[in-house]
Short mmCIF file of C-alpha atoms in Angstrom, two decimals:
data_model
loop_
_atom_site.label_atom_id
_atom_site.label_comp_id
_atom_site.label_asym_id
_atom_site.label_seq_id
_atom_site.Cartn_x
_atom_site.Cartn_y
_atom_site.Cartn_z
CA MET E 1 15.41 -25.52 -7.94
CA ARG E 2 15.60 -24.98 -11.64
CA THR E 3 13.54 -21.59 -11.87
CA ILE E 4 13.17 -18.93 -9.20
CA THR E 5 11.01 -15.88 -9.90
CA VAL E 6 11.44 -12.71 -8.19
CA VAL E 7 8.17 -10.56 -8.39
CA GLY E 8 9.32 -6.92 -8.06
CA ALA E 9 12.12 -5.22 -9.49
CA SER E 10 12.64 -3.19 -6.41
CA LEU E 11 15.47 -2.69 -3.95
CA ALA E 12 14.31 -5.91 -2.10
CA GLY E 13 13.90 -7.67 -5.24
CA LEU E 14 17.33 -6.75 -6.48
CA TYR E 15 19.03 -7.86 -3.13
CA ALA E 16 17.19 -11.22 -3.32
CA ALA E 17 18.54 -11.78 -6.76
CA ARG E 18 21.96 -10.82 -5.64
CA GLU E 19 21.71 -13.16 -2.62
CA LEU E 20 20.46 -16.08 -4.92
CA ARG E 21 23.53 -15.95 -7.02
CA ALA E 22 25.90 -15.21 -4.06
CA ARG E 23 24.64 -18.46 -2.50
CA GLY E 24 25.46 -20.45 -5.65
CA TYR E 25 22.16 -20.66 -7.25
CA ASP E 26 22.84 -21.10 -11.09
CA GLY E 27 19.51 -21.87 -12.36
CA ARG E 28 16.96 -19.81 -14.28
CA LEU E 29 16.19 -16.46 -12.52
CA VAL E 30 13.32 -14.26 -13.74
CA ILE E 31 12.75 -10.79 -12.40
CA ILE E 32 9.39 -9.20 -13.10
CA GLY E 33 8.74 -5.40 -12.70
CA ASP E 34 5.64 -3.50 -13.26
CA GLU E 35 7.50 -0.42 -14.01
CA PRO E 36 9.55 -0.10 -17.28
CA HIS E 37 12.60 1.00 -15.44
CA PRO E 38 15.33 -1.35 -13.93
CA PRO E 39 15.80 -1.25 -10.11
CA TYR E 40 16.35 2.32 -8.77
CA ASP E 41 16.96 4.08 -5.49
CA ARG E 42 13.83 5.64 -4.19
CA PRO E 43 15.08 7.88 -1.37
CA PRO E 44 16.64 10.54 -3.56
CA LEU E 45 13.37 10.96 -5.48
CA SER E 46 12.05 13.37 -2.99
CA LYS E 47 15.45 15.14 -2.22
CA ASP E 48 18.24 15.47 -4.92
CA PHE E 49 16.35 14.28 -7.92
CA LEU E 50 13.19 16.48 -7.18
CA SER E 51 15.52 19.54 -6.62
CA GLY E 52 17.54 18.78 -9.80
CA LYS E 53 20.91 18.15 -8.06
CA ALA E 54 20.74 14.41 -9.26
CA GLY E 55 19.75 12.91 -12.64
CA GLU E 56 18.17 9.58 -13.48
CA ASP E 57 21.50 8.10 -14.14
CA GLN E 58 22.46 8.43 -10.51
CA LEU E 59 19.40 6.57 -9.23
CA ALA E 60 20.40 3.20 -10.81
CA LEU E 61 20.94 0.31 -8.31
CA CYS E 62 22.91 -1.81 -10.63
CA ASP E 63 25.13 -1.15 -13.78
CA ASP E 64 25.52 -3.15 -16.99
CA GLU E 65 28.43 -5.42 -15.43
CA GLU E 66 26.21 -6.44 -12.60
CA THR E 67 23.26 -6.99 -14.75
CA ASP E 68 25.29 -9.37 -16.80
CA GLU E 69 26.68 -11.28 -13.74
CA LEU E 70 23.02 -11.77 -12.45
CA ALA E 71 22.22 -13.55 -15.72
CA ALA E 72 18.45 -12.99 -15.14
CA GLU E 73 15.45 -12.73 -17.28
CA TRP E 74 14.18 -9.17 -16.90
CA LEU E 75 10.49 -8.90 -17.65
CA LEU E 76 9.74 -5.08 -17.10
CA GLY E 77 6.64 -3.05 -17.66
CA VAL E 78 4.53 -5.98 -17.03
CA ARG E 79 2.39 -6.69 -13.83
CA ALA E 80 1.88 -9.90 -11.99
CA ARG E 81 -1.93 -10.53 -11.72
CA GLY E 82 -1.99 -13.73 -9.85
CA LEU E 83 -0.27 -16.77 -8.01
CA ASP E 84 -1.49 -20.25 -8.44
CA ALA E 85 -2.83 -22.26 -5.56
CA ARG E 86 0.46 -24.32 -5.28
CA GLY E 87 2.70 -21.10 -5.44
CA ARG E 88 4.48 -22.31 -8.45
CA SER E 89 3.01 -20.26 -11.24
CA VAL E 90 3.08 -16.50 -11.53
CA PHE E 91 0.45 -15.23 -13.92
CA LEU E 92 1.20 -11.85 -15.79
CA ASP E 93 -1.28 -9.30 -17.11
CA ASP E 94 -0.12 -9.82 -20.70
CA GLY E 95 -1.33 -13.38 -20.70
CA ARG E 96 2.13 -15.00 -19.86
CA THR E 97 2.65 -17.60 -17.11
CA VAL E 98 6.06 -18.01 -15.46
CA VAL E 99 6.23 -21.61 -13.93
CA SER E 100 8.68 -21.57 -10.97
CA ASP E 101 10.06 -23.87 -8.36
CA GLY E 102 10.34 -20.90 -5.97
CA VAL E 103 8.96 -17.23 -5.75
CA VAL E 104 10.22 -14.17 -4.05
CA ILE E 105 7.53 -11.71 -3.41
CA ALA E 106 9.02 -8.09 -3.43
CA THR E 107 6.18 -6.05 -4.94
CA GLY E 108 6.59 -3.23 -2.43
CA ALA E 109 3.97 -0.57 -1.74
CA SER E 110 1.93 1.95 -3.61
CA ALA E 111 1.05 5.67 -2.43
CA ARG E 112 -2.23 6.19 -0.95
CA ARG E 113 -4.49 8.69 -2.67
CA LEU E 114 -7.23 10.95 -1.58
CA PRO E 115 -10.81 10.00 -2.65
CA GLY E 116 -12.40 12.16 -5.33
CA PRO E 117 -12.04 13.07 -8.89
CA ALA E 118 -8.62 13.20 -10.49
CA LEU E 119 -7.30 16.90 -10.89
CA ALA E 120 -4.42 18.04 -12.69
CA GLY E 121 -1.61 19.48 -10.38
CA VAL E 122 -2.34 16.58 -7.72
CA HIS E 123 0.67 14.20 -7.29
CA THR E 124 1.97 11.39 -5.25
CA LEU E 125 5.71 10.78 -4.82
CA ARG E 126 6.70 7.04 -4.86
CA THR E 127 7.89 6.12 -8.30
CA LEU E 128 10.36 7.54 -10.79
CA ASP E 129 7.52 8.47 -13.17
CA ASP E 130 5.84 10.30 -10.21
CA ALA E 131 9.08 12.29 -9.50
CA ARG E 132 9.43 13.18 -13.28
CA ALA E 133 6.02 14.59 -13.40
CA LEU E 134 6.27 16.55 -10.18
CA ARG E 135 9.63 17.87 -11.20
CA THR E 136 8.33 19.09 -14.53
CA GLU E 137 5.42 21.00 -13.01
CA LEU E 138 7.61 22.60 -10.34
CA ALA E 139 9.99 23.76 -13.03
CA ALA E 140 7.28 26.09 -14.44
CA GLY E 141 8.10 28.85 -11.93
CA PRO E 142 7.23 29.91 -8.23
CA GLN E 143 3.77 28.20 -7.23
CA ARG E 144 1.67 27.69 -4.16
CA VAL E 145 2.44 24.06 -3.09
CA VAL E 146 0.47 22.24 -0.44
CA VAL E 147 1.93 18.96 0.79
CA ILE E 148 -0.61 16.91 2.55
CA GLY E 149 1.12 14.68 5.21
CA GLY E 150 4.08 15.74 7.32
CA GLY E 151 5.86 12.29 7.30
CA PHE E 152 9.13 11.68 5.76
CA ILE E 153 8.17 11.87 2.11
CA GLY E 154 6.07 15.00 2.82
CA ALA E 155 8.67 16.73 4.69
CA GLU E 156 11.38 15.95 2.29
CA THR E 157 9.26 17.15 -0.67
CA ALA E 158 8.34 20.29 1.26
CA SER E 159 11.94 21.03 1.87
CA SER E 160 12.90 20.51 -1.78
CA CYS E 161 9.88 22.76 -2.95
CA VAL E 162 11.13 25.47 -0.60
CA ALA E 163 14.79 25.15 -2.05
CA LEU E 164 13.26 25.69 -5.51
CA GLY E 165 11.61 28.97 -4.50
CA HIS E 166 7.99 27.75 -4.02
CA ASP E 167 5.50 28.89 -1.26
CA VAL E 168 4.81 25.70 0.74
CA THR E 169 2.29 24.76 3.21
CA VAL E 170 2.42 21.20 4.98
CA VAL E 171 -0.79 19.88 6.33
CA GLU E 172 -0.51 17.21 8.94
CA ALA E 173 -3.65 15.64 10.67
CA ALA E 174 -1.80 14.66 13.87
CA PRO E 175 -0.85 17.20 16.42
CA LEU E 176 2.75 16.85 15.26
CA PRO E 177 4.55 15.15 12.27
CA LEU E 178 6.45 12.10 13.08
CA LEU E 179 4.69 11.56 16.40
CA PRO E 180 4.36 7.82 16.47
CA GLN E 181 8.18 7.45 15.54
CA LEU E 182 9.75 9.97 17.83
CA GLY E 183 7.38 10.59 20.54
CA PRO E 184 6.12 14.18 21.44
CA ASP E 185 9.24 15.93 22.64
CA MET E 186 11.55 15.06 19.82
CA ALA E 187 8.64 15.34 17.17
CA ALA E 188 8.16 18.88 18.21
CA VAL E 189 11.71 19.57 17.71
CA CYS E 190 11.57 18.23 14.15
CA ALA E 191 8.46 19.96 13.42
CA ALA E 192 10.25 23.28 14.15
CA LEU E 193 12.44 22.57 11.06
CA HIS E 194 9.68 23.37 8.97
CA ALA E 195 9.37 27.02 10.14
CA ARG E 196 13.19 27.34 10.23
CA GLY E 197 13.28 26.14 6.60
CA GLY E 198 10.65 28.59 5.34
CA ALA E 199 7.42 26.28 5.23
CA GLU E 200 4.22 26.83 7.03
CA LEU E 201 3.06 23.82 9.08
CA VAL E 202 -0.62 23.34 9.87
CA THR E 203 -1.15 20.39 12.21
CA GLY E 204 -4.33 18.95 14.04
CA THR E 205 -6.60 18.97 11.02
CA GLY E 206 -7.09 16.79 8.04
CA VAL E 207 -8.19 17.52 4.41
CA ALA E 208 -12.01 17.55 3.72
CA ALA E 209 -11.59 18.02 -0.18
CA LEU E 210 -9.60 19.23 -3.04
CA TYR E 211 -11.28 21.79 -5.18
CA GLY E 212 -10.95 22.83 -8.69
CA ASP E 213 -12.56 22.27 -12.12
CA THR E 214 -10.01 20.19 -14.18
CA SER E 215 -6.87 21.50 -12.29
CA VAL E 216 -6.45 21.76 -8.58
CA ARG E 217 -7.02 25.31 -7.22
CA GLY E 218 -7.03 24.74 -3.42
CA VAL E 219 -7.31 22.52 -0.52
CA GLU E 220 -10.28 22.67 1.89
CA LEU E 221 -9.29 21.67 5.43
CA ALA E 222 -11.48 19.76 7.88
CA ASP E 223 -11.77 22.82 10.15
CA GLY E 224 -13.15 24.98 7.36
CA ARG E 225 -9.97 26.82 6.16
CA LEU E 226 -9.24 26.93 2.56
CA LEU E 227 -5.61 26.97 1.30
CA PRO E 228 -5.06 28.20 -2.21
CA ALA E 229 -2.71 25.73 -4.32
CA ASP E 230 -1.31 25.32 -7.70
CA VAL E 231 0.15 22.21 -6.83
CA VAL E 232 -0.72 19.45 -4.35
CA VAL E 233 1.51 16.62 -3.15
CA VAL E 234 -0.25 13.91 -1.36
CA GLY E 235 2.15 12.04 1.23
CA ILE E 236 -0.20 9.97 3.34
CA GLY E 237 1.54 6.68 3.37
CA ALA E 238 1.60 3.69 1.41
CA ALA E 239 -0.49 0.40 0.95
CA PRO E 240 1.18 -2.98 0.30
CA ASN E 241 0.83 -4.32 -3.31
CA THR E 242 -0.94 -7.55 -2.46
CA GLY E 243 -4.02 -7.22 -4.61
CA TRP E 244 -2.51 -9.46 -7.34
CA LEU E 245 -2.42 -12.16 -4.55
CA ALA E 246 -6.16 -12.32 -4.00
CA GLY E 247 -7.48 -15.76 -4.39
CA SER E 248 -3.99 -17.37 -3.61
CA PRO E 249 -3.41 -19.54 -0.52
CA LEU E 250 -1.24 -16.85 1.05
CA ALA E 251 -2.50 -14.97 4.17
CA LEU E 252 -2.79 -11.28 3.52
CA ASP E 253 -3.30 -8.67 6.19
CA ASP E 254 -1.57 -5.31 5.74
CA GLY E 255 1.06 -7.12 3.64
CA VAL E 256 2.01 -10.79 2.88
CA LEU E 257 1.90 -12.65 6.27
CA CYS E 258 5.38 -14.41 6.98
CA ASP E 259 7.07 -16.02 9.85
CA ASP E 260 10.18 -14.50 11.33
CA GLY E 261 12.23 -16.01 8.40
CA CYS E 262 10.22 -14.32 5.66
CA VAL E 263 8.44 -17.58 4.76
CA THR E 264 4.89 -17.62 3.94
CA GLY E 265 2.33 -20.44 4.31
CA LEU E 266 4.05 -22.08 1.40
CA ALA E 267 7.70 -23.04 1.96
CA GLN E 268 8.50 -22.28 -1.68
CA VAL E 269 7.25 -18.69 -1.55
CA VAL E 270 9.15 -15.80 0.70
CA ALA E 271 8.24 -12.20 0.82
CA VAL E 272 10.66 -9.36 1.49
CA GLY E 273 10.63 -5.51 1.69
CA ASP E 274 7.55 -3.17 2.05
CA VAL E 275 4.99 -5.88 1.06
CA ALA E 276 6.25 -8.42 3.67
CA ARG E 277 4.76 -8.55 7.10
CA VAL E 278 7.47 -10.34 9.02
CA GLY E 279 6.76 -11.69 12.47
CA ALA E 280 3.62 -9.40 12.79
CA VAL E 281 5.52 -6.31 11.63
CA ARG E 282 5.73 -4.49 8.29
CA ALA E 283 8.56 -2.16 8.27
CA GLU E 284 8.95 0.39 5.26
CA HIS E 285 12.52 0.92 5.94
CA TRP E 286 15.54 0.78 3.53
CA THR E 287 17.30 -1.60 6.06
CA SER E 288 14.40 -4.18 5.96
CA ALA E 289 14.70 -4.16 2.24
CA THR E 290 18.22 -4.85 2.24
CA GLU E 291 18.56 -7.15 5.27
CA GLN E 292 15.60 -9.45 4.82
CA PRO E 293 16.45 -10.96 1.37
CA ARG E 294 19.64 -12.74 2.98
CA VAL E 295 17.49 -14.69 5.39
CA ALA E 296 14.56 -15.14 3.05
CA VAL E 297 16.78 -16.63 0.17
CA GLY E 298 18.48 -18.99 2.56
CA ASN E 299 15.25 -20.39 3.77
CA LEU E 300 13.77 -20.60 0.24
CA LEU E 301 16.70 -22.56 -0.91
CA ALA E 302 16.70 -24.74 2.28
CA GLY E 303 12.86 -25.37 1.87
CA ARG E 304 12.19 -24.53 5.46
CA THR E 305 12.67 -21.73 7.96
CA ALA E 306 16.39 -22.34 8.93
CA GLU E 307 17.04 -18.86 9.91
CA THR E 308 15.08 -15.79 11.36
CA VAL E 309 15.68 -12.05 11.26
CA ARG E 310 14.63 -9.02 13.08
CA PRO E 311 16.63 -6.00 11.78
CA LEU E 312 16.83 -3.20 14.14
CA PRO E 313 14.72 -0.32 12.93
CA TYR E 314 16.59 2.58 11.37
CA PHE E 315 15.69 5.35 9.16
CA TRP E 316 17.06 8.75 8.15
CA SER E 317 15.58 11.81 6.47
CA ASP E 318 17.06 15.04 4.88
CA GLN E 319 15.01 18.18 5.64
CA TYR E 320 15.81 21.75 5.11
CA GLY E 321 19.63 21.11 5.30
CA SER E 322 19.30 18.82 8.41
CA ARG E 323 19.84 15.13 8.60
CA ILE E 324 17.72 13.27 10.95
CA GLN E 325 18.61 9.75 12.02
CA PHE E 326 16.92 7.29 14.20
CA ALA E 327 17.52 3.61 15.23
CA GLY E 328 16.08 1.40 17.80
CA ARG E 329 12.74 0.41 19.24
CA ARG E 330 11.07 3.19 21.14
CA ARG E 331 8.09 2.53 23.35
CA HIS E 332 5.71 5.48 24.36
CA ASP E 333 6.98 5.32 28.08
CA ASP E 334 10.78 5.73 27.29
CA THR E 335 12.42 8.85 28.63
CA VAL E 336 14.50 11.05 26.30
CA ARG E 337 17.76 12.54 27.32
CA ILE E 338 20.05 14.88 25.30
CA LEU E 339 23.52 13.57 25.30
CA GLU E 340 25.38 16.12 22.90
CA GLY E 341 24.57 19.42 21.60
CA SER E 342 21.00 21.12 21.96
CA THR E 343 17.69 21.26 20.32
CA GLU E 344 18.03 25.01 20.21
CA GLU E 345 21.09 24.95 18.03
CA GLY E 346 19.65 22.30 15.72
CA SER E 347 22.35 19.76 16.12
CA PHE E 348 22.10 17.16 18.96
CA LEU E 349 22.40 13.58 19.86
CA ALA E 350 19.53 12.11 22.10
CA ALA E 351 19.02 8.82 23.72
CA TYR E 352 15.69 7.03 24.59
CA GLU E 353 15.93 5.11 27.81
CA ARG E 354 13.98 2.44 29.61
CA GLU E 355 14.88 1.09 33.08
CA GLY E 356 18.51 2.27 32.64
CA HIS E 357 19.07 0.99 29.28
CA THR E 358 19.27 2.78 25.91
CA THR E 359 16.44 1.43 23.55
CA ALA E 360 16.84 4.04 20.68
CA VAL E 361 18.86 6.83 19.70
CA LEU E 362 17.99 10.16 17.50
CA ALA E 363 20.44 12.53 15.99
CA VAL E 364 20.14 15.64 14.11
CA ASN E 365 23.28 16.75 12.32
CA ARG E 366 25.36 14.38 14.46
CA PRO E 367 26.11 11.46 12.05
CA ARG E 368 29.31 10.18 13.81
CA PRO E 369 28.14 9.93 17.28
CA PHE E 370 24.90 8.50 16.01
CA THR E 371 26.73 5.79 14.23
CA ARG E 372 28.65 4.95 17.52
CA MET E 373 25.41 4.81 19.55
CA ARG E 374 23.64 2.78 16.85
CA ARG E 375 26.33 0.05 17.06
CA GLY E 376 25.76 -0.30 20.76
CA LEU E 377 22.00 -0.65 20.65
CA PRO E 378 20.63 -4.07 21.62
CA THR E 379 19.64 -5.99 18.59
CA GLU E 380 18.41 -9.47 17.65
CA VAL E 381 20.79 -10.76 14.97
CA PRO E 382 19.78 -13.67 12.48
CA ALA E 383 20.10 -16.88 14.40
CA ALA E 384 19.51 -20.64 13.52
CA ALA E 385 15.94 -21.76 14.20
#
């Protein structure tokens, strides 16, 4: 391969570029990013960056020295708009075409938005520009903030807003936040963090509409209640960025469909990170974005699926001064047992169990025992096909 193009200057895209050079690929390497920024770390956007504890310089994922070592052509601030039928040409929205021997798709996902007219004061939080805009608005002084969605982004944003002195309400349509990830018992424990932290949590009802003339003034709930709001943050999940691939030969269904080795229907095209549905699973986790590229790049260079990967799911979240960590593959019928600490004191280690075996582990403010338990969880390591 003389030219390999990475579409997406994301965490997964950067790891793919690193892996290419680490495996000895010394050909032309092109990295395309729709944002004008070099790769940056997204998790701090809703935490330290939003609260003002971290600056933009601390978000950078690579420094000048590494950039030089990668020896890549960076095409930033330009979107990919298409892929040709053979998967060897990437078309850009500025009219350029990048002809390649191999393509790594790492275009990530975009924040879902509520339907209706655009109102000032309504934000999503997915990109650096999103975080900049929200941080600027929050700096204007104490405001009434409504966060729609009680998932990780919503909860972390709410926590940061409370720390900044704002009046915060979190609206979650499900009976409990994080219910699919943690199950009812542990989801209830984590939901209690909102009240402890100083935010109001409203569950079991969705949002009917946002109201206001040019700027948002409130949130109308599906049950008829009206919540006054000066700022609204919409955290209702993300959709994979696959629109640019419409009309290509790649199969798309909630992401780019890949085999267990991140290889698409074209051997010269692989996909990694939030946009990739690997082995029927699309996992929006930091670990997927950092572990998939190793196998994907190996298969790309081999021209076939020589390795497969199924990373053990792992995520963490910082909320109201507490660190929540989870790893494993929980099923709805698993039982939960507290191994250390207690839910009442807000510091504990819990194991999910099935037929006498530990399937997953959850910790709140117990990082060291969590790490030990995580290492012992059953996992499927990359193996030769």
